[in-house]
XYZ file of N, CA and C in Angstrom:
633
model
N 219.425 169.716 -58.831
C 219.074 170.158 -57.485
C 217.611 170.601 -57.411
N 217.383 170.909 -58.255
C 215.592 171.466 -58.529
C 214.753 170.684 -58.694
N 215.290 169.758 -59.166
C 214.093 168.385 -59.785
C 214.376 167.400 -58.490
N 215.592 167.674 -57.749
C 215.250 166.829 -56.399
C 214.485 167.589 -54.959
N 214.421 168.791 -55.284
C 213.411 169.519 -54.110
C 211.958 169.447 -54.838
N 211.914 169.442 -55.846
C 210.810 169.270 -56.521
C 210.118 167.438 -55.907
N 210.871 166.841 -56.342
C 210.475 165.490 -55.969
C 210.071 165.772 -54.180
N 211.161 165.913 -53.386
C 210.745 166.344 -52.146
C 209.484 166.818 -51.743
N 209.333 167.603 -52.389
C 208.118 168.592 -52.072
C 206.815 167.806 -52.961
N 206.822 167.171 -53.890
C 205.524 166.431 -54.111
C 205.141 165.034 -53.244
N 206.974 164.557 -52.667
C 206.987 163.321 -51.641
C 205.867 163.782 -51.050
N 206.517 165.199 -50.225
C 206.012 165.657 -49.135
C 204.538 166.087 -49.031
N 203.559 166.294 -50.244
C 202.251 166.416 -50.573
C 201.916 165.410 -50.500
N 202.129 164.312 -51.111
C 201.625 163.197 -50.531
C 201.356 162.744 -49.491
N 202.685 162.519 -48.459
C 202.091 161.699 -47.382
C 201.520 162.919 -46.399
N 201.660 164.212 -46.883
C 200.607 165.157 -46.075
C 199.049 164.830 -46.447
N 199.014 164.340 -47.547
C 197.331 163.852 -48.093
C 197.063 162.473 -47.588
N 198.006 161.954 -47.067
C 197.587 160.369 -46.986
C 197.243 160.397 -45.332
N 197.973 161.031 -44.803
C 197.852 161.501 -43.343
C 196.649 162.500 -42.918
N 196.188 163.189 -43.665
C 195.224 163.757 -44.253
C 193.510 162.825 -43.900
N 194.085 162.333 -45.100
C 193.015 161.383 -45.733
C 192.858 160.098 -44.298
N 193.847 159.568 -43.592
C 193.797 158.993 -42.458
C 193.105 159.438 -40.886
N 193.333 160.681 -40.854
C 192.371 161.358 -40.185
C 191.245 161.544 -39.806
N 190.765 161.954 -41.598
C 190.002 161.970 -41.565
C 188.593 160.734 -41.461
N 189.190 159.610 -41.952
C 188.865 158.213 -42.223
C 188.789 157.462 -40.532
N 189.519 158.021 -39.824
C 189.434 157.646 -38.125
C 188.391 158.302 -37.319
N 188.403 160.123 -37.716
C 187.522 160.864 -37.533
C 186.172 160.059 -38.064
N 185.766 159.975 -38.766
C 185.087 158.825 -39.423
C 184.243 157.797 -38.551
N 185.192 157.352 -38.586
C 185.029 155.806 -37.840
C 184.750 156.105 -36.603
N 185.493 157.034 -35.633
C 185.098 157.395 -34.484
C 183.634 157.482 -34.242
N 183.050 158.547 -35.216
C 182.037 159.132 -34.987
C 180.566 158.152 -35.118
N 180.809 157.474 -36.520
C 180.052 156.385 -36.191
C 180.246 155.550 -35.315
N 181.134 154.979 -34.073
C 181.182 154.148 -33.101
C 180.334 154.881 -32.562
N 180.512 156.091 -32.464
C 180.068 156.830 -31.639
C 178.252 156.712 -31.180
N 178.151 156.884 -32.332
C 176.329 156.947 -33.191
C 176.092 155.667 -32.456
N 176.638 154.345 -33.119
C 176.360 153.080 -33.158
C 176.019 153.150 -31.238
N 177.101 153.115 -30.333
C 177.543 153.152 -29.362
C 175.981 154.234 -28.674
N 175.826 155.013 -29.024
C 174.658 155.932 -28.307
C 173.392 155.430 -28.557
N 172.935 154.613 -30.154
C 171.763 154.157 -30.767
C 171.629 152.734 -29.304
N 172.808 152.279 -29.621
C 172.345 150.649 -28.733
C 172.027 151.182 -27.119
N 172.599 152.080 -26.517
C 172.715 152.719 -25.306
C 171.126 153.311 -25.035
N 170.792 153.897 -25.999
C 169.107 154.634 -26.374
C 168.380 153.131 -26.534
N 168.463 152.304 -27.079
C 167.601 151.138 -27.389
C 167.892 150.152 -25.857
N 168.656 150.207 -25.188
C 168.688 149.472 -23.915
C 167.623 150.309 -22.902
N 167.863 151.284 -22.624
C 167.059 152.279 -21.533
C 165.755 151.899 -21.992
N 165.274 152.207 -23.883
C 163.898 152.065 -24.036
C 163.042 150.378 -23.092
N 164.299 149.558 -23.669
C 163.898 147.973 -23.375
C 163.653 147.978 -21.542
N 164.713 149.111 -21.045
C 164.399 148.879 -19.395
C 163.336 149.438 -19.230
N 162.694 150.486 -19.910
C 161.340 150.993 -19.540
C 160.218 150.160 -20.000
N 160.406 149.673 -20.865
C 159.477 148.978 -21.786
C 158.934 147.914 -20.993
N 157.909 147.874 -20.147
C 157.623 147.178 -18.990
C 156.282 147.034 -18.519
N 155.744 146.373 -17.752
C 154.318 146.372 -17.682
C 154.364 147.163 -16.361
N 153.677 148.415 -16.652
C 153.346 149.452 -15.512
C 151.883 149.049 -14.456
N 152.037 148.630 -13.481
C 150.596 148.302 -13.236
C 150.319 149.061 -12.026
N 149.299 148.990 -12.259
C 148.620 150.189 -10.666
C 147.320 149.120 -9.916
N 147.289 149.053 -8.502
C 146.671 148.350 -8.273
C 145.154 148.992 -7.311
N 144.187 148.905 -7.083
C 143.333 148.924 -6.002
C 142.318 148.583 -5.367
N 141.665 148.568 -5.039
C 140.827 148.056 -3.894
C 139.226 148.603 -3.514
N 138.514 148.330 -4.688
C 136.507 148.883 -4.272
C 135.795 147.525 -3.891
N 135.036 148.018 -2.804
C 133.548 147.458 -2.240
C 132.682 148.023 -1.827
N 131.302 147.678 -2.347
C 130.059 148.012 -2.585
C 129.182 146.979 -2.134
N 128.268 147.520 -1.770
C 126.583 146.498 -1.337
C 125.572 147.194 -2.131
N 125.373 145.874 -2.799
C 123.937 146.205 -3.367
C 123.075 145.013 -2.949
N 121.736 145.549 -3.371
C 120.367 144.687 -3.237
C 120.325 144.516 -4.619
N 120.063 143.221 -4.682
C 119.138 142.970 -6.024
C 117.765 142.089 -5.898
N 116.976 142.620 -7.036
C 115.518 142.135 -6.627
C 114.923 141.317 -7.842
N 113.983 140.864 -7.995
C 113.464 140.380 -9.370
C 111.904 140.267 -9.225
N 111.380 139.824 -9.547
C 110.159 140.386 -9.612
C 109.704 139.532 -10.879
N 108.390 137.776 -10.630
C 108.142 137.511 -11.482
C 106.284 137.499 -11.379
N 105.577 138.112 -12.059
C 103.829 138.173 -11.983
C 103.299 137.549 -13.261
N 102.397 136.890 -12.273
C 101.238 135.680 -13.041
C 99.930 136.513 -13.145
N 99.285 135.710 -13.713
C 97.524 136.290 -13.510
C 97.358 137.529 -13.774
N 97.846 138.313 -15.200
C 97.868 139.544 -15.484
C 98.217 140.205 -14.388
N 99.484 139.934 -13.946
C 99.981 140.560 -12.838
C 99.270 140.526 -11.258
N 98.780 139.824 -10.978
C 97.820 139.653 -10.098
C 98.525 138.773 -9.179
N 99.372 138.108 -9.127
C 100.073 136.923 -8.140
C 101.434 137.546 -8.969
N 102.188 138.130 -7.749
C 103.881 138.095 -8.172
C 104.800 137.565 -6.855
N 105.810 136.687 -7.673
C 106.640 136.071 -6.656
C 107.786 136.960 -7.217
N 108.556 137.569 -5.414
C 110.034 138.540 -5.538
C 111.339 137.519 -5.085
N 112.065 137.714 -5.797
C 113.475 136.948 -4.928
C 114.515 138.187 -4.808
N 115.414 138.220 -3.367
C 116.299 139.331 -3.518
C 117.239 139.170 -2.488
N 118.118 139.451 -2.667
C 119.594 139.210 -2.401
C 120.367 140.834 -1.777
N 121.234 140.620 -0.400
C 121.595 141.618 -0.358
C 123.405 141.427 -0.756
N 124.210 142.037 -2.010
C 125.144 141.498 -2.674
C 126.480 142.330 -2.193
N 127.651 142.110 -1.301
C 128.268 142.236 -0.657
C 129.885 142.141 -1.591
N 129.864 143.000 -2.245
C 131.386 143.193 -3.922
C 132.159 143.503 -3.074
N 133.557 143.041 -2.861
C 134.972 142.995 -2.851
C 135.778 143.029 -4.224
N 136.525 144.116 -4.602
C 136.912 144.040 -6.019
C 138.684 144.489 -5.804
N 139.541 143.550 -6.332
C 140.773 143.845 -6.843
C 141.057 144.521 -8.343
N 141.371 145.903 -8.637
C 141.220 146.098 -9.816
C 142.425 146.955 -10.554
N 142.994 145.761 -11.206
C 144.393 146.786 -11.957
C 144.229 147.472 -12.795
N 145.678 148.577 -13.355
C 145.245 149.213 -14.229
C 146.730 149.170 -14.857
N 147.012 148.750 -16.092
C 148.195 148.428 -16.595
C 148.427 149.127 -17.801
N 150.059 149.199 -18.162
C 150.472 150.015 -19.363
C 151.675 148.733 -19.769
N 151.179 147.841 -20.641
C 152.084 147.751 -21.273
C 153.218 148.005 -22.200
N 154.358 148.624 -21.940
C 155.371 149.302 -22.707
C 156.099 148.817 -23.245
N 155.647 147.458 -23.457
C 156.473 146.394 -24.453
C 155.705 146.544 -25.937
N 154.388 147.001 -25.448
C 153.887 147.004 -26.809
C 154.194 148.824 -27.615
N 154.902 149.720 -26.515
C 155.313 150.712 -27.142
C 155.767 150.935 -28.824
N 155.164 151.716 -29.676
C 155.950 151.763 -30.744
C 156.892 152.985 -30.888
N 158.004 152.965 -31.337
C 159.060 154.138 -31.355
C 159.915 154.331 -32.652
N 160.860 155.159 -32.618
C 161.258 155.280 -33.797
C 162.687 156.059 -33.566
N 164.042 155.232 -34.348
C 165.106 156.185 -33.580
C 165.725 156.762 -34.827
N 165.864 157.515 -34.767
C 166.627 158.713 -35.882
C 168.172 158.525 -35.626
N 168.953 157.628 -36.004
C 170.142 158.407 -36.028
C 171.199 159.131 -36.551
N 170.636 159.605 -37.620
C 171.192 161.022 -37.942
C 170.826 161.848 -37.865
N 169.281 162.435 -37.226
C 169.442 163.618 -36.899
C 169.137 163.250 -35.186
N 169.532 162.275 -34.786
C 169.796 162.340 -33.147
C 167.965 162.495 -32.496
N 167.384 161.597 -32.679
C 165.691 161.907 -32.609
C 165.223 160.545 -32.080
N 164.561 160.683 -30.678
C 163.514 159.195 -30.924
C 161.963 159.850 -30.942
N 161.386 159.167 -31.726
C 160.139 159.012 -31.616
C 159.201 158.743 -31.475
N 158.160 158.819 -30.458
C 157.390 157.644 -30.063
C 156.139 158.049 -30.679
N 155.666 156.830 -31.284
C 154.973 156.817 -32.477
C 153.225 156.201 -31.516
N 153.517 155.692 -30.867
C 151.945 155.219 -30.497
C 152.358 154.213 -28.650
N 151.739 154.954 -27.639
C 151.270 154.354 -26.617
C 150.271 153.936 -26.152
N 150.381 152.114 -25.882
C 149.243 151.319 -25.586
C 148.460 152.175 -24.805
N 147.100 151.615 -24.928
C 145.891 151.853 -24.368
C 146.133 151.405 -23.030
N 145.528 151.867 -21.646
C 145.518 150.980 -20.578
C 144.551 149.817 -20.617
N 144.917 148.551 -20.038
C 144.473 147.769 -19.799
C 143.719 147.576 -18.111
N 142.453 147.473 -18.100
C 141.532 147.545 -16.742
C 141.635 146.023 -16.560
N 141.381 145.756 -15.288
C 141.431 144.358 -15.039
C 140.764 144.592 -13.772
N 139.625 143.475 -13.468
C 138.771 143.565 -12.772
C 138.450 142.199 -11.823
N 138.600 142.155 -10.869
C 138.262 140.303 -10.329
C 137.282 140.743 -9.022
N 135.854 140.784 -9.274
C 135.154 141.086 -8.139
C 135.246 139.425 -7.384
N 134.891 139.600 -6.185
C 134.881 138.652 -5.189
C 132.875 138.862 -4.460
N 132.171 138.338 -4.912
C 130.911 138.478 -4.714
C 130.408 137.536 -3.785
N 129.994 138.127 -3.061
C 129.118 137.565 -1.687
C 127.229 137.528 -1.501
N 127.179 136.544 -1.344
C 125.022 137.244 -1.135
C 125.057 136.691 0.162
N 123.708 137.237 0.386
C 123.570 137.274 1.959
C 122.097 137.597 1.790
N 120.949 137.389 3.327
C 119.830 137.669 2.997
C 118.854 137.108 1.782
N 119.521 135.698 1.374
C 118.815 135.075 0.219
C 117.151 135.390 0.320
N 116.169 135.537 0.124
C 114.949 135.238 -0.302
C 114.297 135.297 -1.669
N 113.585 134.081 -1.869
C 113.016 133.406 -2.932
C 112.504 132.620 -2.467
N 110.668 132.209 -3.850
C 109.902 131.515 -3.676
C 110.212 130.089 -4.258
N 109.440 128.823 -4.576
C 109.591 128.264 -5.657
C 108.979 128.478 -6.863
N 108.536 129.466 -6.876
C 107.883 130.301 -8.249
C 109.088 131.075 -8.991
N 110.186 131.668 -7.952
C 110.567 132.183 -8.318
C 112.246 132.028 -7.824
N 113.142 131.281 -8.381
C 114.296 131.163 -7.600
C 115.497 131.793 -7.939
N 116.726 132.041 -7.772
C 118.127 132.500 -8.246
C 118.332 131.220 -9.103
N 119.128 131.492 -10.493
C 119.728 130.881 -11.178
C 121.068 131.762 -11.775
N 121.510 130.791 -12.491
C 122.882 131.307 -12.685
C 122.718 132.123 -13.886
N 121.445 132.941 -14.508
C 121.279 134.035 -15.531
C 121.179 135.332 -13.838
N 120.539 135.118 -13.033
C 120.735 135.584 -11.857
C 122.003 136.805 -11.894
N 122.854 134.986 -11.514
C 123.884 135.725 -11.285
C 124.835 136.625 -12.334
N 124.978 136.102 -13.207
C 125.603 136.451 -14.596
C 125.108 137.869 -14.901
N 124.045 138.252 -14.362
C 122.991 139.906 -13.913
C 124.021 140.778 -13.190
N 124.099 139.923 -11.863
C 124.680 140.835 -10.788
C 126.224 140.663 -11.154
N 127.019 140.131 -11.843
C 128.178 139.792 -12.044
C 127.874 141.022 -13.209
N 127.189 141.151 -14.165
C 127.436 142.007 -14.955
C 127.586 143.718 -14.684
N 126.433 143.575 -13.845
C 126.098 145.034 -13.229
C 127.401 144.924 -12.053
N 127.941 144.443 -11.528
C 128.907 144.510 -10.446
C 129.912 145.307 -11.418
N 130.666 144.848 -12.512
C 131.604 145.201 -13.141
C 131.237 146.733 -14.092
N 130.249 146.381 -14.334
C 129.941 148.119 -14.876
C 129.783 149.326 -14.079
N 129.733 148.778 -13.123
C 129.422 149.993 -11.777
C 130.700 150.585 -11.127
N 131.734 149.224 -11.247
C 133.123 149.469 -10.788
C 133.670 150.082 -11.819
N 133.592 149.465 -12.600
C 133.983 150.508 -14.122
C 133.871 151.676 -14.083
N 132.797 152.272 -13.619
C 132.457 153.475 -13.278
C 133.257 154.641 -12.317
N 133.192 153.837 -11.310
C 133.834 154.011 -10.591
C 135.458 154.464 -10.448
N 135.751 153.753 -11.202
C 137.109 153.636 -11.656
C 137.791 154.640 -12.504
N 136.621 155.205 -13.601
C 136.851 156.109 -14.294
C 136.915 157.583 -13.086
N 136.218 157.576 -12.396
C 136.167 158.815 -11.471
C 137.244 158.678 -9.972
N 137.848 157.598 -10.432
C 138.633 157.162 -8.759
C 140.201 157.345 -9.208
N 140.701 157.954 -8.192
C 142.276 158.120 -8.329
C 143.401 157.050 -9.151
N 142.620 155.963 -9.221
C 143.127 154.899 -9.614
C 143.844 155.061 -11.028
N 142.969 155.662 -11.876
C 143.537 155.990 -13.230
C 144.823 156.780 -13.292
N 144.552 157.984 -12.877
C 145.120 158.820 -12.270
C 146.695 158.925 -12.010
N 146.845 157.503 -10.832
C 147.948 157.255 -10.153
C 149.046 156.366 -11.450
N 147.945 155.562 -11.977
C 148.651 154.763 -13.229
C 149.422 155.701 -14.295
N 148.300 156.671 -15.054
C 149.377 157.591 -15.927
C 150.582 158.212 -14.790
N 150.373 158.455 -14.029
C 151.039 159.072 -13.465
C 152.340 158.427 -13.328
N 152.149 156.964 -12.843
C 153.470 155.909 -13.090
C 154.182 155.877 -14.590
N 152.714 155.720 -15.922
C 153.526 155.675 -17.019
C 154.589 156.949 -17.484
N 153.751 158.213 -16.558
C 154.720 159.295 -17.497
C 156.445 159.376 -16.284
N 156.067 158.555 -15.613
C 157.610 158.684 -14.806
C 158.592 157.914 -15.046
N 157.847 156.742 -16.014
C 158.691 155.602 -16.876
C 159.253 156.248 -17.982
N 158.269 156.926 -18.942
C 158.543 157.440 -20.085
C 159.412 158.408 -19.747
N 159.372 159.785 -18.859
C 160.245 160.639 -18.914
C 161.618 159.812 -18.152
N 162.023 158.824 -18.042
C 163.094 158.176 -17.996
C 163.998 158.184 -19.131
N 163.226 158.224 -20.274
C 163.909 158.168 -21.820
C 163.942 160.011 -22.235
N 163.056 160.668 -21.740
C 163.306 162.163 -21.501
C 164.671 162.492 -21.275
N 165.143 162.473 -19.935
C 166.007 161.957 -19.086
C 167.893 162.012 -20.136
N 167.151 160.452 -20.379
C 167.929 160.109 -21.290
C 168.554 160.646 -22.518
N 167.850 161.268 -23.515
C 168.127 161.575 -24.663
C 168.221 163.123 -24.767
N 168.242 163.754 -23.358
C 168.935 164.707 -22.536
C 170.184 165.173 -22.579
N 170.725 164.202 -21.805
C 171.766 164.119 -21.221
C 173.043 163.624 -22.409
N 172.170 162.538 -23.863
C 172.615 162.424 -24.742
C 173.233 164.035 -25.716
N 172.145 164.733 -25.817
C 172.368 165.525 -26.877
C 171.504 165.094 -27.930
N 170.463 164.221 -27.566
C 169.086 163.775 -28.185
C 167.980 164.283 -28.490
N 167.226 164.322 -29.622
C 165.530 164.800 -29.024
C 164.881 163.946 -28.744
N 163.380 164.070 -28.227
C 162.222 163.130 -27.872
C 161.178 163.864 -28.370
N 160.534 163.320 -29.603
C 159.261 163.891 -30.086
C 158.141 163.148 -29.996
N 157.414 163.541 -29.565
C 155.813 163.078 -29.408
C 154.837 163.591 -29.579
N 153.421 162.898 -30.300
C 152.266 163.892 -30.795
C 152.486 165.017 -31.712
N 153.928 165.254 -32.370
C 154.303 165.994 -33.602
C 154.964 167.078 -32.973
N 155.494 167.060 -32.338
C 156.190 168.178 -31.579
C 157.623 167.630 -30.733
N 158.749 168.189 -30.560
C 160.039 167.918 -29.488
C 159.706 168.494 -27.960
N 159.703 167.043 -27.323
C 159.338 167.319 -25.938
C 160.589 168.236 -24.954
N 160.470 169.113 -24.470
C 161.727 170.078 -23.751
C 161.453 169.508 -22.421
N 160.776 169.194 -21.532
C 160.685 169.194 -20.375
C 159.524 167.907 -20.293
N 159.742 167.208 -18.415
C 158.641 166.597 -18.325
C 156.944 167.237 -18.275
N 157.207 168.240 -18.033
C 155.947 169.153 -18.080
C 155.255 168.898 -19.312
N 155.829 169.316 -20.450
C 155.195 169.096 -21.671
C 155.331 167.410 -21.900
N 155.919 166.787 -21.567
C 155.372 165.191 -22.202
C 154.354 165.103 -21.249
N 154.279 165.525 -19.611
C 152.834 165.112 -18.944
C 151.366 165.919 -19.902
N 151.478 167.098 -20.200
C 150.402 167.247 -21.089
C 150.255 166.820 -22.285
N 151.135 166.607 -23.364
C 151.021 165.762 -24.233
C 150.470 164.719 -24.007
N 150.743 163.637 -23.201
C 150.215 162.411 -22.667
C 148.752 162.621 -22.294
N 148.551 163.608 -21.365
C 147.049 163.636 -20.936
C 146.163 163.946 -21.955
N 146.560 164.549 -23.158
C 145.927 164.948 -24.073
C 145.724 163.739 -24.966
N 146.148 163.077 -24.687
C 146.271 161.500 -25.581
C 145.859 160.192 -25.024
N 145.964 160.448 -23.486
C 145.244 158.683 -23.013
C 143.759 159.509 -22.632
């Protein structure tokens, strides 16, 4: 009678360990679906952001240009000059395909490791008007390749001091804190520039501190 409660009772250790051990092995498995299931979920959102951000706008300017060529130790000079009438379309883009990132999943972390540079894009539309020139002295296409050069450095300029930039980060950090957002609502972090971003506040200064 002893050696059969005995048997009983080691039956009964057993399939308490095997049931046990099954549990835990589901527990298991769960949890990595789980991981797996949140990693691909985190890597889709990145791919929907991951996008070409573009900002678009609109400068025109008039300039004169002059030239000025003297003969005869300067004694005879022929002027040619142009009054130059710039229409400019000028984007300002973030490609976020070229984003680099980094996903942690075991300690639940993405990291974004490096955001593209903006890309300027510039298409002046140039007009002259008021042609005068001698035959001493005429427009050629080093001329123009002048005023085409100086057109684009001036807008450049421009550009740096015009809302335009501005409005663009401003688009990229509303893309990016999308994945903020995200890895939120996960139970995720988002680290950037060596630090865990808590709020969009701090990824907008992080960012400004960096483009």
């Amino acid at each position: 009678m002893q050696n059969t409660l005995k048997r009983i009772l080691v039956l009964a250790s057993v399939v308490f360990l095997i049931i046990l051990a099954f549990k835990f092995c589901q527990f298991k498995k769960d949890d990595d679906n789980d991981i797996e299931y949140n990693t691909n979920l985190i890597q889709q959102q990145i791919l929907n952001v991951g996008k070409l951000v573009v900002t678009e706008g609109h400068f025109s300017e008039v300039i004169t240009y002059k030239n000025q060529q003297k003969y005869l130790m300067d004694m005879i000079s022929f002027e040619k000059k142009a009054l130059v009438v710039v229409n400019a379309n000028v984007t300002v883009a973030y490609d976020l395909h070229k984003m680099k990132y980094d996903i942690d999943e075991k300690n639940k972390t993405i990291t974004i490791l490096n955001i593209p540079k903006e890309e300027i894009t510039i298409n002046p539309d140039i007009k002259f008007y008021d042609i005068e020139q001698s035959q001493m002295n005429q427009f050629t296409g080093e001329d123009y390749n002048k005023i085409n050069k100086s057109v684009k450095a001036n807008l450049a300029k421009k550009i740096e001091t015009s809302s335009l930039k501005t409005n663009a980060e401003n688009r990229l950090i509303s893309e990016l804190s999308k994945i903020l957002i995200m890895t939120n609502s996960m139970g995720w972090k988002l680290q950037y520039n060596g630090k865990t971003i808590e709020s969009e506040t701090e990824l907008t200064q992080d960012l400004n501190s960096k483009l």
